[in-house]
Tab-separated table of C-alpha atoms in Angstrom:
chain	number	residue	atom	x	y	z
A	1	UNK	CA	1.231	25.462	4.445
A	2	UNK	CA	-2.260	23.961	4.854
A	3	UNK	CA	-2.247	20.395	3.542
A	4	UNK	CA	-5.352	18.214	3.167
A	5	UNK	CA	-4.555	14.492	3.100
A	6	UNK	CA	-7.208	11.963	2.127
A	7	UNK	CA	-7.133	8.185	2.380
A	8	UNK	CA	-9.461	5.178	2.147
A	9	UNK	CA	-7.463	3.175	4.705
A	10	UNK	CA	-6.605	4.370	8.181
A	11	UNK	CA	-6.353	3.428	11.844
A	12	UNK	CA	-7.451	1.412	13.762
A	13	UNK	CA	-6.517	-1.057	10.996
A	14	UNK	CA	-2.763	-1.011	10.598
A	15	UNK	CA	-1.043	-1.873	7.345
A	16	UNK	CA	1.498	-0.156	5.140
A	17	UNK	CA	-0.679	2.656	3.756
A	18	UNK	CA	-2.177	3.531	7.146
A	19	UNK	CA	1.236	3.724	8.791
A	20	UNK	CA	2.752	5.703	5.920
A	21	UNK	CA	-0.087	8.262	5.890
A	22	UNK	CA	0.152	8.763	9.651
A	23	UNK	CA	3.943	9.111	9.539
A	24	UNK	CA	3.891	11.597	6.641
A	25	UNK	CA	1.110	13.677	8.224
A	26	UNK	CA	2.858	13.717	11.621
A	27	UNK	CA	6.185	14.761	10.081
A	28	UNK	CA	4.540	17.524	8.019
A	29	UNK	CA	3.092	18.913	11.272
A	30	UNK	CA	6.463	18.686	13.029
A	31	UNK	CA	7.948	20.707	10.146
A	32	UNK	CA	5.537	23.570	10.829
A	33	UNK	CA	2.600	22.811	8.541
A	34	UNK	CA	-1.120	22.538	9.267
A	35	UNK	CA	-2.498	19.127	8.274
A	36	UNK	CA	-6.063	17.854	8.071
A	37	UNK	CA	-6.527	14.133	7.338
A	38	UNK	CA	-9.796	12.893	5.816
A	39	UNK	CA	-10.153	9.202	6.608
A	40	UNK	CA	-12.771	6.438	6.844
A	41	UNK	CA	-14.774	5.636	9.930
A	42	UNK	CA	-13.858	2.073	10.938
A	43	UNK	CA	-15.155	1.116	14.356
A	44	UNK	CA	-14.347	3.302	17.351
A	45	UNK	CA	-10.860	4.755	17.506
A	46	UNK	CA	-10.248	6.772	20.658
A	47	UNK	CA	-6.684	7.423	19.505
A	48	UNK	CA	-7.717	10.238	17.134
A	49	UNK	CA	-7.412	12.901	19.834
A	50	UNK	CA	-3.798	11.888	20.458
A	51	UNK	CA	-2.754	12.493	16.852
A	52	UNK	CA	-0.801	15.703	16.122
A	53	UNK	CA	-3.079	16.668	13.225
A	54	UNK	CA	-6.800	17.226	12.828
A	55	UNK	CA	-8.785	14.292	11.449
A	56	UNK	CA	-12.244	14.049	9.914
A	57	UNK	CA	-13.855	10.615	9.863
A	58	UNK	CA	-16.338	9.841	7.090
A	59	UNK	CA	-18.976	7.114	7.227
A	60	UNK	CA	-17.693	4.248	5.092
A	61	UNK	CA	-18.976	1.238	3.226
A	62	UNK	CA	-16.862	-1.906	3.792
A	63	UNK	CA	-15.533	-3.952	0.889
A	64	UNK	CA	-16.744	-7.520	1.296
A	65	UNK	CA	-13.532	-9.196	0.089
A	66	UNK	CA	-11.433	-7.406	2.699
A	67	UNK	CA	-12.780	-6.122	5.996
A	68	UNK	CA	-9.857	-3.701	6.300
A	69	UNK	CA	-10.739	-1.742	3.136
A	70	UNK	CA	-13.480	0.897	3.069
A	71	UNK	CA	-14.975	3.489	0.748
A	72	UNK	CA	-15.552	6.761	2.669
A	73	UNK	CA	-18.728	8.570	1.645
A	74	UNK	CA	-18.737	12.220	0.574
A	75	UNK	CA	-21.134	13.676	3.147
A	76	UNK	CA	-22.243	17.274	3.667
A	77	UNK	CA	-19.993	17.462	6.742
A	78	UNK	CA	-17.023	16.159	4.739
A	79	UNK	CA	-17.509	18.888	2.118
A	80	UNK	CA	-18.006	21.563	4.781
A	81	UNK	CA	-14.859	20.606	6.709
A	82	UNK	CA	-12.711	20.511	3.570
A	83	UNK	CA	-14.043	23.883	2.441
A	84	UNK	CA	-13.540	25.469	5.885
A	85	UNK	CA	-9.965	24.206	6.061
A	86	UNK	CA	-9.231	25.910	2.709
A	87	UNK	CA	-6.114	23.849	1.916
A	88	UNK	CA	-3.192	25.158	-0.113
A	89	UNK	CA	-2.701	21.695	-1.567
A	90	UNK	CA	-4.476	18.320	-1.731
A	91	UNK	CA	-2.502	15.098	-1.208
A	92	UNK	CA	-4.581	12.021	-2.029
A	93	UNK	CA	-3.328	8.599	-0.956
A	94	UNK	CA	-6.279	6.920	-2.691
A	95	UNK	CA	-7.583	6.987	-6.281
A	96	UNK	CA	-11.107	6.031	-5.276
A	97	UNK	CA	-14.184	7.876	-4.020
A	98	UNK	CA	-12.639	10.363	-1.606
A	99	UNK	CA	-9.476	10.721	-3.704
A	100	UNK	CA	-11.368	11.565	-6.895
A	101	UNK	CA	-13.600	14.007	-5.010
A	102	UNK	CA	-10.644	15.822	-3.438
A	103	UNK	CA	-8.733	16.002	-6.727
A	104	UNK	CA	-11.868	17.460	-8.399
A	105	UNK	CA	-12.153	19.903	-5.491
A	106	UNK	CA	-8.558	20.995	-6.103
A	107	UNK	CA	-9.322	21.626	-9.785
A	108	UNK	CA	-12.407	23.641	-8.863
A	109	UNK	CA	-10.495	25.766	-6.330
A	110	UNK	CA	-7.435	26.076	-8.594
A	111	UNK	CA	-5.055	24.488	-6.099
A	112	UNK	CA	-2.518	21.725	-6.874
A	113	UNK	CA	-3.159	18.046	-6.176
A	114	UNK	CA	-0.755	15.173	-5.564
A	115	UNK	CA	-1.782	11.527	-5.853
A	116	UNK	CA	0.377	8.836	-4.258
A	117	UNK	CA	-0.131	5.287	-5.530
A	118	UNK	CA	0.766	2.763	-2.810
A	119	UNK	CA	-0.857	-0.330	-4.339
A	120	UNK	CA	-0.704	-2.392	-7.515
A	121	UNK	CA	-4.418	-2.314	-8.176
A	122	UNK	CA	-4.352	-4.219	-11.476
A	123	UNK	CA	-2.452	-7.079	-9.797
A	124	UNK	CA	-4.962	-7.151	-6.922
A	125	UNK	CA	-7.997	-7.179	-9.201
A	126	UNK	CA	-6.494	-9.862	-11.418
A	127	UNK	CA	-6.134	-12.029	-8.323
A	128	UNK	CA	-9.554	-11.415	-6.731
A	129	UNK	CA	-11.977	-11.199	-9.661
A	130	UNK	CA	-13.574	-14.693	-9.613
A	131	UNK	CA	-13.189	-15.573	-13.284
A	132	UNK	CA	-10.424	-17.154	-15.331
A	133	UNK	CA	-7.924	-14.479	-16.396
A	134	UNK	CA	-8.407	-15.408	-20.052
A	135	UNK	CA	-12.164	-15.024	-19.721
A	136	UNK	CA	-13.634	-11.927	-21.424
A	137	UNK	CA	-15.814	-11.253	-18.374
A	138	UNK	CA	-12.687	-11.177	-16.176
A	139	UNK	CA	-11.146	-8.526	-18.432
A	140	UNK	CA	-14.335	-6.449	-18.460
A	141	UNK	CA	-14.670	-6.498	-14.660
A	142	UNK	CA	-10.990	-5.622	-14.108
A	143	UNK	CA	-11.233	-2.780	-16.633
A	144	UNK	CA	-14.313	-1.440	-14.849
A	145	UNK	CA	-12.611	-1.600	-11.438
A	146	UNK	CA	-9.568	0.203	-12.832
A	147	UNK	CA	-11.641	3.113	-14.207
A	148	UNK	CA	-11.590	5.308	-11.045
A	149	UNK	CA	-7.857	4.642	-10.641
A	150	UNK	CA	-7.089	5.818	-14.168
A	151	UNK	CA	-9.379	8.841	-13.764
A	152	UNK	CA	-7.622	9.976	-10.594
A	153	UNK	CA	-4.188	9.480	-12.163
A	154	UNK	CA	-5.218	11.501	-15.221
A	155	UNK	CA	-6.653	14.395	-13.171
A	156	UNK	CA	-3.959	14.811	-10.484
A	157	UNK	CA	-1.276	17.442	-11.094
A	158	UNK	CA	1.476	15.165	-9.808
A	159	UNK	CA	1.798	11.394	-9.338
A	160	UNK	CA	4.133	9.843	-6.791
A	161	UNK	CA	4.765	6.257	-5.761
A	162	UNK	CA	7.226	4.419	-3.547
A	163	UNK	CA	9.165	2.192	-5.970
A	164	UNK	CA	10.564	2.211	-9.488
A	165	UNK	CA	8.940	-1.130	-10.247
A	166	UNK	CA	5.495	0.332	-9.515
A	167	UNK	CA	6.161	3.060	-12.085
A	168	UNK	CA	7.262	0.503	-14.676
A	169	UNK	CA	4.799	-2.316	-13.983
A	170	UNK	CA	1.693	-0.398	-12.883
A	171	UNK	CA	1.474	3.344	-13.435
A	172	UNK	CA	2.919	3.474	-16.959
A	173	UNK	CA	0.126	1.109	-18.044
A	174	UNK	CA	-2.406	3.825	-17.169
A	175	UNK	CA	-1.269	5.883	-20.156
A	176	UNK	CA	0.399	8.521	-17.966
A	177	UNK	CA	2.155	11.289	-19.873
A	178	UNK	CA	3.202	13.371	-16.856
A	179	UNK	CA	6.280	12.747	-14.716
A	180	UNK	CA	5.976	10.218	-11.904
A	181	UNK	CA	8.159	10.830	-8.846
A	182	UNK	CA	9.440	8.026	-6.640
A	183	UNK	CA	9.361	9.035	-2.963
A	184	UNK	CA	10.284	6.011	-0.895
A	185	UNK	CA	8.872	5.250	2.526
A	186	UNK	CA	10.790	6.328	5.592
A	187	UNK	CA	11.308	4.746	8.983
A	188	UNK	CA	10.664	5.599	12.617
A	189	UNK	CA	13.534	3.574	14.056
A	190	UNK	CA	15.810	5.581	16.325
A	191	UNK	CA	19.562	5.051	16.100
A	192	UNK	CA	19.638	3.887	19.723
A	193	UNK	CA	17.202	1.085	18.783
A	194	UNK	CA	19.739	-0.394	16.381
A	195	UNK	CA	22.294	-2.766	17.813
A	196	UNK	CA	24.825	-5.115	16.288
A	197	UNK	CA	23.818	-8.770	16.073
A	198	UNK	CA	25.486	-11.281	18.333
A	199	UNK	CA	26.977	-14.664	17.423
A	200	UNK	CA	24.379	-17.348	16.776
A	201	UNK	CA	24.804	-20.761	18.296
A	202	UNK	CA	21.727	-22.835	17.397
A	203	UNK	CA	21.733	-25.320	14.497
A	204	UNK	CA	18.552	-24.273	12.668
A	205	UNK	CA	17.664	-21.485	10.254
A	206	UNK	CA	14.856	-19.209	11.442
A	207	UNK	CA	12.574	-17.564	8.864
A	208	UNK	CA	9.792	-15.076	9.310
A	209	UNK	CA	7.277	-12.915	7.454
A	210	UNK	CA	5.265	-9.926	8.712
A	211	UNK	CA	2.270	-8.421	6.984
A	212	UNK	CA	-1.263	-9.076	5.842
A	213	UNK	CA	-2.064	-12.786	5.623
A	214	UNK	CA	-3.543	-12.673	2.131
A	215	UNK	CA	-2.988	-14.159	-1.292
A	216	UNK	CA	-1.388	-10.936	-2.593
A	217	UNK	CA	1.602	-11.505	-0.316
A	218	UNK	CA	2.546	-14.763	-2.102
A	219	UNK	CA	2.157	-16.803	1.082
A	220	UNK	CA	1.371	-20.009	-0.831
A	221	UNK	CA	4.801	-19.599	-2.464
A	222	UNK	CA	6.424	-19.348	0.996
A	223	UNK	CA	4.683	-22.490	2.196
A	224	UNK	CA	5.883	-24.381	-0.868
A	225	UNK	CA	9.435	-23.201	-0.081
A	226	UNK	CA	8.992	-24.581	3.432
A	227	UNK	CA	7.822	-27.887	1.983
A	228	UNK	CA	11.071	-28.098	-0.003
A	229	UNK	CA	13.090	-27.383	3.155
A	230	UNK	CA	11.226	-30.125	4.988
A	231	UNK	CA	11.837	-32.584	2.135
A	232	UNK	CA	15.542	-31.727	2.272
A	233	UNK	CA	15.608	-32.260	6.072
A	234	UNK	CA	16.827	-28.675	6.669
A	235	UNK	CA	16.085	-27.757	10.303
A	236	UNK	CA	14.054	-24.543	10.143
A	237	UNK	CA	11.226	-22.540	11.660
A	238	UNK	CA	8.933	-20.132	9.846
A	239	UNK	CA	6.789	-17.656	11.795
A	240	UNK	CA	4.155	-15.498	10.106
A	241	UNK	CA	3.264	-12.316	12.020
A	242	UNK	CA	-0.005	-10.664	11.032
A	243	UNK	CA	-3.623	-11.411	10.261
A	244	UNK	CA	-5.890	-11.215	7.251
A	245	UNK	CA	-8.807	-12.552	5.272
A	246	UNK	CA	-6.941	-15.621	3.969
A	247	UNK	CA	-5.476	-16.815	7.273
A	248	UNK	CA	-7.749	-19.886	7.527
A	249	UNK	CA	-6.909	-20.852	3.960
A	250	UNK	CA	-3.163	-20.828	4.586
A	251	UNK	CA	-3.389	-22.541	7.966
A	252	UNK	CA	-5.265	-25.358	6.265
A	253	UNK	CA	-2.691	-25.432	3.471
A	254	UNK	CA	0.204	-25.640	5.963
A	255	UNK	CA	-1.545	-28.470	7.805
A	256	UNK	CA	-2.257	-30.404	4.604
A	257	UNK	CA	1.422	-30.077	3.591
A	258	UNK	CA	2.503	-31.426	7.027
A	259	UNK	CA	4.461	-28.249	7.782
A	260	UNK	CA	3.294	-27.914	11.380
A	261	UNK	CA	4.847	-27.220	13.866
A	262	UNK	CA	7.754	-25.809	11.805
A	263	UNK	CA	5.347	-23.203	10.416
A	264	UNK	CA	3.467	-21.035	12.937
A	265	UNK	CA	0.861	-18.310	12.434
A	266	UNK	CA	1.611	-15.956	15.320
A	267	UNK	CA	-1.050	-13.283	14.802
A	268	UNK	CA	-0.733	-9.501	14.898
A	269	UNK	CA	2.044	-8.119	17.104
A	270	UNK	CA	2.684	-4.627	18.397
A	271	UNK	CA	5.816	-2.970	17.057
A	272	UNK	CA	8.027	-3.372	20.100
A	273	UNK	CA	7.106	-7.031	20.555
A	274	UNK	CA	7.648	-7.646	16.843
A	275	UNK	CA	11.096	-6.023	16.985
A	276	UNK	CA	12.039	-8.303	19.880
A	277	UNK	CA	10.859	-11.339	17.912
A	278	UNK	CA	12.877	-10.247	14.864
A	279	UNK	CA	16.054	-10.421	16.939
A	280	UNK	CA	15.550	-14.187	17.243
A	281	UNK	CA	15.231	-14.709	13.474
A	282	UNK	CA	17.703	-15.023	10.600
A	283	UNK	CA	15.819	-14.374	7.364
A	284	UNK	CA	12.875	-12.201	6.330
A	285	UNK	CA	11.114	-14.160	3.607
A	286	UNK	CA	9.429	-11.692	1.248
A	287	UNK	CA	8.649	-13.029	-2.245
A	288	UNK	CA	5.786	-10.543	-2.674
A	289	UNK	CA	5.163	-9.208	-6.179
A	290	UNK	CA	2.305	-7.040	-4.875
A	291	UNK	CA	4.313	-4.858	-2.461
A	292	UNK	CA	6.109	-1.711	-3.550
A	293	UNK	CA	8.152	-0.596	-0.520
A	294	UNK	CA	7.233	-2.663	2.518
A	295	UNK	CA	7.683	-1.026	5.918
A	296	UNK	CA	7.961	-4.498	7.484
A	297	UNK	CA	10.954	-5.323	5.268
A	298	UNK	CA	12.644	-2.049	6.247
A	299	UNK	CA	12.019	-2.617	9.953
A	300	UNK	CA	13.121	-6.267	9.918
A	301	UNK	CA	16.483	-5.342	8.381
A	302	UNK	CA	17.063	-2.882	11.219
A	303	UNK	CA	16.967	-5.925	13.515
A	304	UNK	CA	19.486	-7.917	11.476
A	305	UNK	CA	17.290	-9.984	9.197
A	306	UNK	CA	18.630	-11.010	5.786
A	307	UNK	CA	15.922	-10.345	3.172
A	308	UNK	CA	15.081	-12.741	0.341
A	309	UNK	CA	12.945	-11.207	-2.433
A	310	UNK	CA	12.071	-11.867	-6.064
A	311	UNK	CA	14.132	-10.005	-8.681
A	312	UNK	CA	12.757	-6.814	-10.231
A	313	UNK	CA	10.044	-6.255	-7.636
A	314	UNK	CA	9.464	-3.380	-5.220
A	315	UNK	CA	10.909	-5.314	-2.238
A	316	UNK	CA	14.081	-6.108	-4.222
A	317	UNK	CA	14.929	-2.409	-4.710
A	318	UNK	CA	16.034	-1.945	-1.089
A	319	UNK	CA	18.313	-4.993	-1.098
A	320	UNK	CA	22.069	-4.629	-1.530
A	321	UNK	CA	22.683	-7.888	-3.362
A	322	UNK	CA	24.944	-10.239	-1.397
A	323	UNK	CA	25.503	-7.571	1.259
A	324	UNK	CA	22.294	-7.612	3.299
A	325	UNK	CA	20.003	-9.804	1.198
A	326	UNK	CA	19.431	-11.601	-2.078
A	327	UNK	CA	17.214	-11.042	-5.133
A	328	UNK	CA	16.197	-14.404	-6.577
A	329	UNK	CA	14.355	-15.905	-9.519
A	330	UNK	CA	10.599	-16.366	-9.135
A	331	UNK	CA	11.090	-20.001	-8.167
A	332	UNK	CA	10.496	-21.937	-4.949
A	333	UNK	CA	13.624	-23.975	-5.670
A	334	UNK	CA	15.718	-20.813	-5.975
A	335	UNK	CA	14.517	-19.666	-2.542
A	336	UNK	CA	15.015	-23.100	-0.963
A	337	UNK	CA	18.523	-23.304	-2.459
A	338	UNK	CA	19.475	-19.889	-1.028
A	339	UNK	CA	18.052	-20.734	2.409
A	340	UNK	CA	20.011	-24.004	2.385
A	341	UNK	CA	23.149	-22.076	1.402
A	342	UNK	CA	22.601	-19.585	4.241
A	343	UNK	CA	21.942	-22.438	6.665
A	344	UNK	CA	25.291	-23.983	5.729
A	345	UNK	CA	26.955	-20.572	6.084
A	346	UNK	CA	25.448	-20.139	9.549
A	347	UNK	CA	26.890	-23.526	10.605
A	348	UNK	CA	30.247	-23.468	8.822
A	349	UNK	CA	31.089	-19.778	8.343
A	350	UNK	CA	29.293	-18.009	11.222
A	351	UNK	CA	31.377	-14.830	10.876
A	352	UNK	CA	30.286	-14.389	7.256
A	353	UNK	CA	26.675	-15.024	8.224
A	354	UNK	CA	26.900	-12.531	11.075
A	355	UNK	CA	28.384	-9.954	8.694
A	356	UNK	CA	25.303	-10.227	6.439
A	357	UNK	CA	23.035	-9.650	9.428
A	358	UNK	CA	25.000	-6.636	10.651
A	359	UNK	CA	25.061	-5.179	7.145
A	360	UNK	CA	21.259	-5.316	7.282
A	361	UNK	CA	21.270	-3.429	10.596
A	362	UNK	CA	23.424	-0.715	9.032
A	363	UNK	CA	21.118	-0.032	6.073
A	364	UNK	CA	20.590	3.648	5.287
A	365	UNK	CA	16.915	4.645	5.187
A	366	UNK	CA	15.518	8.171	5.290
A	367	UNK	CA	13.523	9.251	8.332
A	368	UNK	CA	9.880	10.217	7.865
A	369	UNK	CA	10.852	13.882	8.417
A	370	UNK	CA	13.236	13.619	5.461
A	371	UNK	CA	10.493	11.989	3.374
A	372	UNK	CA	8.090	14.796	4.356
A	373	UNK	CA	10.682	17.354	3.195
A	374	UNK	CA	10.716	15.654	-0.228
A	375	UNK	CA	6.948	16.052	-0.410
A	376	UNK	CA	7.200	19.697	0.670
A	377	UNK	CA	9.587	20.311	-2.236
A	378	UNK	CA	7.015	18.819	-4.617
A	379	UNK	CA	4.220	20.912	-3.039
A	380	UNK	CA	6.230	24.151	-3.324
A	381	UNK	CA	7.130	23.487	-6.947
A	382	UNK	CA	3.477	22.835	-7.791
A	383	UNK	CA	2.364	25.976	-5.950
A	384	UNK	CA	4.968	28.052	-7.792
A	385	UNK	CA	3.824	26.693	-11.169
A	386	UNK	CA	0.208	27.294	-10.175
A	387	UNK	CA	0.894	31.008	-9.627
A	388	UNK	CA	2.520	31.484	-13.042
């Protein structure tokens, strides 16, 4: 099967969508398919030649509010390459410029199209549009920004996303009448990389977060939780791994709240280094409402981290309540209370605490090859319907 995949976000920047697109494309190739990825040009990336699939880079316009987001332009070369590839199916991982073009191309060529929604766009726009949410201008701007998203959703033959909460809280608000399929993210962690956690002897609780350092990730909430821990004299450390456009803002906030040196911004880490750092932590703090199915949360559990998330969010769907993590009320006090409880468990009932960590290690997550097989089933069903 010839599969054209298009995306607005791709390497060398590395966040959830980029990693998911690469993993899906690589697995589709390993399963015997021909894959062509259409992606933005972002700096020089000499790694393209090492990828197992063909890739076309399109000149892109950066988005000023986030240097990692781009809008690829539909050039003559882009159109020529897509036409020459003659795909059997289009899989868009973006509802914007390149996604809408490729979905229109699929309609024109009478081939099926799949659109995967990775992001809660309405939540993001609500946060970044610089007007009060009750202001009419705010509502007009958000509605305008959402127009291409709704158009792509309406035109695609099939919609997929990575969490049930995204279907309920985001996609259903687009007025979707077609079925939406949940295909969760996979993992690249080999079984020999998983190992049981050892007994912990220190007398502090060690928290961490990994991801983009931005307002969407609810980092201000995490810092307020840390402030409560400090006020309660709970010995703790909190390391944030990653970088992003709001890093200076949150460093200043942590300093103003007198959280240093308990709170440390550690910068971007390569996977293997990050995995080693996870092994020295206890809890993955992830109160994000924005995320749907975080790869960082999946990977941290494989290293024995207990996840704390807000109830009824994408991150909460992976948690086995009380077994390898906890789903809590949207309250800093609720998070601080649970961390204090886990701190006491670590000191006074270390076997119970260790059991939680090892339960996290033993989570069951599909491999990317298994995820790719789910997509192939969707492709085949669409192709069969298309022939009728």
